[in-house]
Each structure stands twice: as C-alpha cells, then as structure tokens.
Short mmCIF file of C-alpha atoms in Angstrom, two decimals:
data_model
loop_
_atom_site.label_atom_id
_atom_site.label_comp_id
_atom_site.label_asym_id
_atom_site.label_seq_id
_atom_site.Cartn_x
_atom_site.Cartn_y
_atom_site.Cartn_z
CA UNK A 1 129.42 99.64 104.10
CA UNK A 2 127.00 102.16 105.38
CA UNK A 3 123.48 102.82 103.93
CA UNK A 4 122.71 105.90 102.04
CA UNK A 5 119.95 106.12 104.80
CA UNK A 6 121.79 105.58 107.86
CA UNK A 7 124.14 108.60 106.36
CA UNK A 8 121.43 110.60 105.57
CA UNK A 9 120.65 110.02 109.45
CA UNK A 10 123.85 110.88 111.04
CA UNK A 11 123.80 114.37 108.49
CA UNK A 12 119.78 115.05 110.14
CA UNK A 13 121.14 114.17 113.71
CA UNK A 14 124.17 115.81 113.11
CA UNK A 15 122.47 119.16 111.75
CA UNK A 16 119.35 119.51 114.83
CA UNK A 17 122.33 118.89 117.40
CA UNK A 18 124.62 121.14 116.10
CA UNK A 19 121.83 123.72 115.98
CA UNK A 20 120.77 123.20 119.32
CA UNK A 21 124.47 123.10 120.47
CA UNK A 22 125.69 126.31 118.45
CA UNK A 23 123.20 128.49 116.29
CA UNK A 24 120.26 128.87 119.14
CA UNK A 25 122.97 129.75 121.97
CA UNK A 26 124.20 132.35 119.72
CA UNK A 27 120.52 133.39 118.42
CA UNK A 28 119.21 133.48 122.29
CA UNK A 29 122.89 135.25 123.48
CA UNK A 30 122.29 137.96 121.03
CA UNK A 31 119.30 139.00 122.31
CA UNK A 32 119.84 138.46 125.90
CA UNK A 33 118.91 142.08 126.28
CA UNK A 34 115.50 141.10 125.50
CA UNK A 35 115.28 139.29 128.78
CA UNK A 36 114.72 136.01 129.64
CA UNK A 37 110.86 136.18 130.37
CA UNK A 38 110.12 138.01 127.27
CA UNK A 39 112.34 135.74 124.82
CA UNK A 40 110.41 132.21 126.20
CA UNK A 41 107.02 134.10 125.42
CA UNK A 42 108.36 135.10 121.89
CA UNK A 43 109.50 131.12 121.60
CA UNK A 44 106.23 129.69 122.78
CA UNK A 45 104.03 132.39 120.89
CA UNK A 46 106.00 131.40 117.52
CA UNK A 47 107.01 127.85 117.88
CA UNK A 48 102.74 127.66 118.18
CA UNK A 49 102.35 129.57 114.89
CA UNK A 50 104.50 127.42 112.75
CA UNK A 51 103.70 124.24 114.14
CA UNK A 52 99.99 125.29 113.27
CA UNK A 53 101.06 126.55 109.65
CA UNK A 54 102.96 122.90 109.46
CA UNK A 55 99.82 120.92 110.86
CA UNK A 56 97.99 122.42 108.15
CA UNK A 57 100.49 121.86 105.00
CA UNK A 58 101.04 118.50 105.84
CA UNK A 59 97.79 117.32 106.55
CA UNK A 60 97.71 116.36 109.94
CA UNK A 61 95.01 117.89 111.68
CA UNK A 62 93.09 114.59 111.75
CA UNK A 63 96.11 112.67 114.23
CA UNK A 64 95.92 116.18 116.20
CA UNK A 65 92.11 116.06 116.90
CA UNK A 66 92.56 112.13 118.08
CA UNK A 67 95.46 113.05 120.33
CA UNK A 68 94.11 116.38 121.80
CA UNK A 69 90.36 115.05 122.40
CA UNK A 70 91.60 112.19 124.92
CA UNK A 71 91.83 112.83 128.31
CA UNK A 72 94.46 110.30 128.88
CA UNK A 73 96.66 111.76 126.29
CA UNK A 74 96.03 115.09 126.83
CA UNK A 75 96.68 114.88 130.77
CA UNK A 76 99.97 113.55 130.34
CA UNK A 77 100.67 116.52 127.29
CA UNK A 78 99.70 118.88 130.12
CA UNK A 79 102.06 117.65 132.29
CA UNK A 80 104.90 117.20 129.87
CA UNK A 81 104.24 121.36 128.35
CA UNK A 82 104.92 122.27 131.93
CA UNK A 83 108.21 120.83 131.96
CA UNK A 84 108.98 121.89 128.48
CA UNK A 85 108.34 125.34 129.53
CA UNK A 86 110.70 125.09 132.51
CA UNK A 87 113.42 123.47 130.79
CA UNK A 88 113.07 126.19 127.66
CA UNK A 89 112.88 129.07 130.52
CA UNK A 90 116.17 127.75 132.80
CA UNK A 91 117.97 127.12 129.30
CA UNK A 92 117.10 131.03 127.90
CA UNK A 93 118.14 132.00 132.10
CA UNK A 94 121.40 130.40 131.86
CA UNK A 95 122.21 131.76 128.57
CA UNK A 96 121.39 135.30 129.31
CA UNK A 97 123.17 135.58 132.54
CA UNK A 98 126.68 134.03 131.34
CA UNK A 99 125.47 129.83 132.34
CA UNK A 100 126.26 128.58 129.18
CA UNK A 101 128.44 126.30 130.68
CA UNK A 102 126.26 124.75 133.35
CA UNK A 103 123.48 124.41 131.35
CA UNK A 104 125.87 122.16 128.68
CA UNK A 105 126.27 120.38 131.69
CA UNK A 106 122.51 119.36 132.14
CA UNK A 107 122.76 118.09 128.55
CA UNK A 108 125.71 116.18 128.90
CA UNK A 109 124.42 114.38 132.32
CA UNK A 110 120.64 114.03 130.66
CA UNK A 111 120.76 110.81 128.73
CA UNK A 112 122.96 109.30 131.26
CA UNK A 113 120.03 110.37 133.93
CA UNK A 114 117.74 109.32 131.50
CA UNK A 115 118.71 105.93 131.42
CA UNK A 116 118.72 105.49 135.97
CA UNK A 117 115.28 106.80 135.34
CA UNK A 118 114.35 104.18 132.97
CA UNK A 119 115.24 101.70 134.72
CA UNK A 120 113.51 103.24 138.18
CA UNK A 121 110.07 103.68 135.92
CA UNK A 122 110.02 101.29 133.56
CA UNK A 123 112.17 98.58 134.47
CA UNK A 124 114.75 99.10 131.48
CA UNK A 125 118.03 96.80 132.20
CA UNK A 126 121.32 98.45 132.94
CA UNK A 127 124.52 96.97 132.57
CA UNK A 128 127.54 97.57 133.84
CA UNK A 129 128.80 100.26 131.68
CA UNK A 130 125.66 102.07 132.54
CA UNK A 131 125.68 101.70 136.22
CA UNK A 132 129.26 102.87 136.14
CA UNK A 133 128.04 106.15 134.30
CA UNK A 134 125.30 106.63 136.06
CA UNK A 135 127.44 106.75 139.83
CA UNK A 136 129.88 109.32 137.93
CA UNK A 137 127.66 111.52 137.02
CA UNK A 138 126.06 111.34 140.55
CA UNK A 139 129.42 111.69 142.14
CA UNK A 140 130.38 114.99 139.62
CA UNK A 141 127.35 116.22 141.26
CA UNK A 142 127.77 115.85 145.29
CA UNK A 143 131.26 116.84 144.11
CA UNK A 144 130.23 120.36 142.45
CA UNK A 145 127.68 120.64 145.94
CA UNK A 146 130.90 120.92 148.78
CA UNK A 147 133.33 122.16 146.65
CA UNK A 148 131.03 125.25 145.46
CA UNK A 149 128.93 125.08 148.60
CA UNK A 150 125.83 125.29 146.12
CA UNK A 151 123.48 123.05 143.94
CA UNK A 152 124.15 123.41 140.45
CA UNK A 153 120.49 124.13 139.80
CA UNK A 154 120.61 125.59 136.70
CA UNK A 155 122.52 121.92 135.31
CA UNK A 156 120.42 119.67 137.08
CA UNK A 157 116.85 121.54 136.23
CA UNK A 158 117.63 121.70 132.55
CA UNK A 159 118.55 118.05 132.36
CA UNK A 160 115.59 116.68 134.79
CA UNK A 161 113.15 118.66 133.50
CA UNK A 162 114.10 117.12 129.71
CA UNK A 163 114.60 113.45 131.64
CA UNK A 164 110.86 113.31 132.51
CA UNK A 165 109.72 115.22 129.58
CA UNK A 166 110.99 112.47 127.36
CA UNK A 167 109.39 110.27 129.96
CA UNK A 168 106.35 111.12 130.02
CA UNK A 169 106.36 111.36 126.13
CA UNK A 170 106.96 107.42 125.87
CA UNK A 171 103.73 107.40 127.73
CA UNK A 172 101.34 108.33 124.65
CA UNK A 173 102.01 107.94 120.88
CA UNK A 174 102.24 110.76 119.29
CA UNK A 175 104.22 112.28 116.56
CA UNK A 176 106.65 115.16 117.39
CA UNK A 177 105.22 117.93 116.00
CA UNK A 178 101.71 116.83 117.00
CA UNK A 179 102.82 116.73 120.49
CA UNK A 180 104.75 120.05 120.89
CA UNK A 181 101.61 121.68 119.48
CA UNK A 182 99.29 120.96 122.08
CA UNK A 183 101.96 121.15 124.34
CA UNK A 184 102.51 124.57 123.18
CA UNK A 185 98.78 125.08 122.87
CA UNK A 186 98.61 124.29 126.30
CA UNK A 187 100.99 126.85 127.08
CA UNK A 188 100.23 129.79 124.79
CA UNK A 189 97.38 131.21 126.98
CA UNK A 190 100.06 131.33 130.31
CA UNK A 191 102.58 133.41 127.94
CA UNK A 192 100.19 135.73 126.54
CA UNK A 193 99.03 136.80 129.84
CA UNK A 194 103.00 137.22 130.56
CA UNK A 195 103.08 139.36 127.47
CA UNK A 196 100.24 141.24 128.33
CA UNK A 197 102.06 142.08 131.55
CA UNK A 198 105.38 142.57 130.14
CA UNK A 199 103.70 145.15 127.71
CA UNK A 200 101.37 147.12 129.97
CA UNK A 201 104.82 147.88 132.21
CA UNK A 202 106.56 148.94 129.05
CA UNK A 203 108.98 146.56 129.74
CA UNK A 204 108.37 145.28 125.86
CA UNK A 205 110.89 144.81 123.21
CA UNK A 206 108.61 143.40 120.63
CA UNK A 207 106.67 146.64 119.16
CA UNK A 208 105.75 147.75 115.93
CA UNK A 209 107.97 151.13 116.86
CA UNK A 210 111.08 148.94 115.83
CA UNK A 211 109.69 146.49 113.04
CA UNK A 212 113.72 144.60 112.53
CA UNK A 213 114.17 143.64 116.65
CA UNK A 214 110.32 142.60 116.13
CA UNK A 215 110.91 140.35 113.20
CA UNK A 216 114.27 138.88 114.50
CA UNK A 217 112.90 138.01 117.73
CA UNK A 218 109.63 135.74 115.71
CA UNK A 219 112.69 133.76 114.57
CA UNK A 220 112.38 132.01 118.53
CA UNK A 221 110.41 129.69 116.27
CA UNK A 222 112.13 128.37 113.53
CA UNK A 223 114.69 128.46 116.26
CA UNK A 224 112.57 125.72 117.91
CA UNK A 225 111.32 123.98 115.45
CA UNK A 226 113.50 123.44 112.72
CA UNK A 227 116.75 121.43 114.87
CA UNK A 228 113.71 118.99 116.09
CA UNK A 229 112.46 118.11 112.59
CA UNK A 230 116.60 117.80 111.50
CA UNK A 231 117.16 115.73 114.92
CA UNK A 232 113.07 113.95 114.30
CA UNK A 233 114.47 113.05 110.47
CA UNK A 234 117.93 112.14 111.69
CA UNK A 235 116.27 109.01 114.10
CA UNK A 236 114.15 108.25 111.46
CA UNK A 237 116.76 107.41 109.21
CA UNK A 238 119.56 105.93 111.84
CA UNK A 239 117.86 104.94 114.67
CA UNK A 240 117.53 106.25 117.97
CA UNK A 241 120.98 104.34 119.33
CA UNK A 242 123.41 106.28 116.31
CA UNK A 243 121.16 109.75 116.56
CA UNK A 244 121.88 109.46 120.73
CA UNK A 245 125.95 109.52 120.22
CA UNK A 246 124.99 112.39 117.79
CA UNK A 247 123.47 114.34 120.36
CA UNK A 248 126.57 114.87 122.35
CA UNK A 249 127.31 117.60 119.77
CA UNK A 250 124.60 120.00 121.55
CA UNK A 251 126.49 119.92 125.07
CA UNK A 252 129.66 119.89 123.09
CA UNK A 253 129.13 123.12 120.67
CA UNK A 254 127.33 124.93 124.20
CA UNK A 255 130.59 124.26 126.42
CA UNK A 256 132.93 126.08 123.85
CA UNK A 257 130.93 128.72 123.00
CA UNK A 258 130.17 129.22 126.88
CA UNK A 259 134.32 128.91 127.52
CA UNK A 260 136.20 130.12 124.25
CA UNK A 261 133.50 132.49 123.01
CA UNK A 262 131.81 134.16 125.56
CA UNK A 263 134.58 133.76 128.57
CA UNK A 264 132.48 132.41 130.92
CA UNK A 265 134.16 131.21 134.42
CA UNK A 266 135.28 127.82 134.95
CA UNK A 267 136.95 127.19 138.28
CA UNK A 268 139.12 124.46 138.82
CA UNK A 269 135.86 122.33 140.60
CA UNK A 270 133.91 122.75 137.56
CA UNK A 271 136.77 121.34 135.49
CA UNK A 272 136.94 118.64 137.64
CA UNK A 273 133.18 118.11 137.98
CA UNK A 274 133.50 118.10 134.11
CA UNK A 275 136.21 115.46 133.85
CA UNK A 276 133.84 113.20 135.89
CA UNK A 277 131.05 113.35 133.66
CA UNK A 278 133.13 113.08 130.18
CA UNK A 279 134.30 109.82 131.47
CA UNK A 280 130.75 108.80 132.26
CA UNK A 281 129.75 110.34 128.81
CA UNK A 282 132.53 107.79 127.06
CA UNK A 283 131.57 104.84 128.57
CA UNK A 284 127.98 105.83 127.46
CA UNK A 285 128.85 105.95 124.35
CA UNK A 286 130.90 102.86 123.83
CA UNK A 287 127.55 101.07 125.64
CA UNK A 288 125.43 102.42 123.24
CA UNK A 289 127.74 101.44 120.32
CA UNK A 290 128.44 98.13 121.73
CA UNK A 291 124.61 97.17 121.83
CA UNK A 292 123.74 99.54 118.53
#
C-alpha cells in the first residue's frame, strides 16, 4: 500500500516534470519571436525577482547570508550560475529555432550521463544495468556524429551543462531556492548589461509601448520557478530514486510536442539514435526501481 506521502510525491514530481516537459516549451515557443537572447535575460531578470520576494515570505534570508558570505560556497555557486545560464540559453536556442527534439534528447541522455560522471568524480558504484546504459547512450551519440556528419551540440550541451550543474551542487549544502538565487544574483548584472544592449539597438520587445507582450514575457519567472518547487516538493515527499523515473516525463512531453506539434524533422538517424537511448533509458529505469 502506498503512503499518502509518497503519492503526494509522485503528483509534485509528476506536476514540475510535466511543466518543464510541456507548459515552458509551449510558453518559450510562443514567444520565440522575442529572440533567444532577449527571452534568457527576461528569465534571469524575473526568476531573481521572485526568488527574492520568496526569500523574504518565507524567512530565509538568514541561510542566504551564511551561504552567500563563504568563499567556498560561493565559488562553486559561481561556477554552477555559469552553467545554468548556458544550459537555460541552448534550451531557449533550440526551442526557438525548431530543436525541440534534440534538446529532449539532452534530457533523456542526462541522468544516464549523470550517473558515468558520478562514478568518474565521486566514485559512485555502477552496476551492470548502468554500464550497459551508459555505452548506449555513448554509442547513440558517435552514431548521430557519421551518420549526420555533425555533433549534436545542441543535445549534448543541454544535458552536460545540467550533468555538472547538479555536480557541482552536491558540492555545498544548500537549499534550492537559496542556491538559484545567488546563482541568479550572480548572473543578473551579465543580463542587464545584455538588456541594456538589446535596448539601446532597439532590438527590445519588452517596453512600456506594449504593456500585455511586457507582462507575458515577466512570466519567464514563474516559468522557472514554480516546476522546481513542484519537482523540489515532489523529492521531498518520494525520494530522489521515484522523483528520477518521474522526470522522464520532461524529455517525454518535449519530443511530442517537438514531432506531433510543431513538425519538427526527424530523419531516419535520429530515430535510430533515439531507439538507442530509449533502451538505455529502460534499463535505467528498471535499475533505479530495482535498488529504490
């Protein structure tokens, strides 16, 4: 019989991914036109805001001024907002230009990668299961590289720019929101300079000449913010092991909106390429619910 809590878990998990997956593609496809540089400004600039209005309802100012006034900790949150801001800036790319699909991709070979480089950093054991993964997902890749005579950049940013994100995170102890504040902290002076930029070439969608597109695009936060406190709650609740089969849902929602939705192209190599890394994503999964 499953707890109350554990559902309530799965519902969280189920909810951030699902968000991540579905509502912020569409949210970020809508207003491609806005173009990529702009939107990740608009995301940093307002993910900052609410995380500060949050900080402040809930108290927590106190675990922010421990974690932001040590070098240690703050070193490593530099380190970890710059890859934040490149995984958040090749994400909005490939969703503006029509790379829905390979950025799902990235998120479907991430915790797979995620686990080679836990073992490569921090010693973490693999079995067999996950060695098996792990050499599919490295063989869907050299296959993608001389069948489409390119590197699937856009895929393989996005997912090892969240791999050592989330490694570098296990580094300090922080709380979630307290970390993505400073890290967006960190970042906020680097985007307003963009903005500045962006504005004094009139290359600006965000004015007060057309107050709706303005307010709309200030929803980049809650964009941001809300799916990690749903995904944040759902571990809470679960556990990390139940919450990581949940996550597949992200990948999942992004390929069919990028196929069915938006008719993006999928050539036979990517299908292929694809089937590859399902079958690594299975026998993830059936690892991690053999050892939950």
């Amino acid at each position: 019989m499953l707890s109350k809590d554990f559902l309530k878990g799965l519902v969280f998990s189920g909810l951030g991914s699902f968000w991540w997956g579905v509502i912020g593609v569409i949210y970020f496809k809508h207003f491609s036109f806005v173009g990529p540089i702009e939107l990740v400004v608009h995301r940093t600039i307002w993910t900052t805001l609410i995380l500060l209005i949050t900080t402040s309802i809930f108290f927590k100012w106190e675990p922010f001024k421990i974690i932001f006034f040590n070098k240690r900790n703050l070193l490593y949150l530099s380190l970890s907002s710059l890859l934040i801001f490149i995984n958040w800036s090749v994400w909005i790319y490939a969703v503006a230009t029509n790379r829905i699909i390979d950025a799902s991709f990235g998120y479907f070979i991430f915790p797979i990668l995620s686990v080679f480089f836990g073992n490569l950093f921090f010693k973490e054991k693999l079995n067999k299961r996950r060695i098996i993964a792990i050499i599919l997902v490295i063989f869907s890749i050299i296959y993608l590289l001389f069948n489409l005579q390119s590197i699937p950049w856009v895929g393989i940013v996005v997912a090892l720019a969240w791999v050592f994100y989330n490694l570098i995170r296990k580094k300090i102890n922080v709380d979630v929101d307290i970390g993505l504040l400073i890290e967006s902290i960190i970042i906020l002076p680097f985007a307003l300079i963009i903005f500045y930029f962006i504005i004094q070439n009139n290359q600006n969608d965000f004015s007060l000449s057309n107050i709706p597109l303005s307010l709309l695009l200030m929803l980049a936060g809650p964009m941001t913010v809300i799916p990690l406190f749903l995904y944040v709650k759902g571990v809470a609740y679960s556990g990390l092991g139940s919450s990581g089969m949940i996550f597949f849902i992200t990948p999942t929602g992004q390929f069919l909106l990028g196929f069915f939705y938006y008719n993006e192209l999928f050539t036979i190599q990517k299908l292929i390429s694809f089937i590859l890394i399902w079958i690594a994503v299975i026998i993830y999964l059936r690892d991690l619910y053999l050892n939950k």
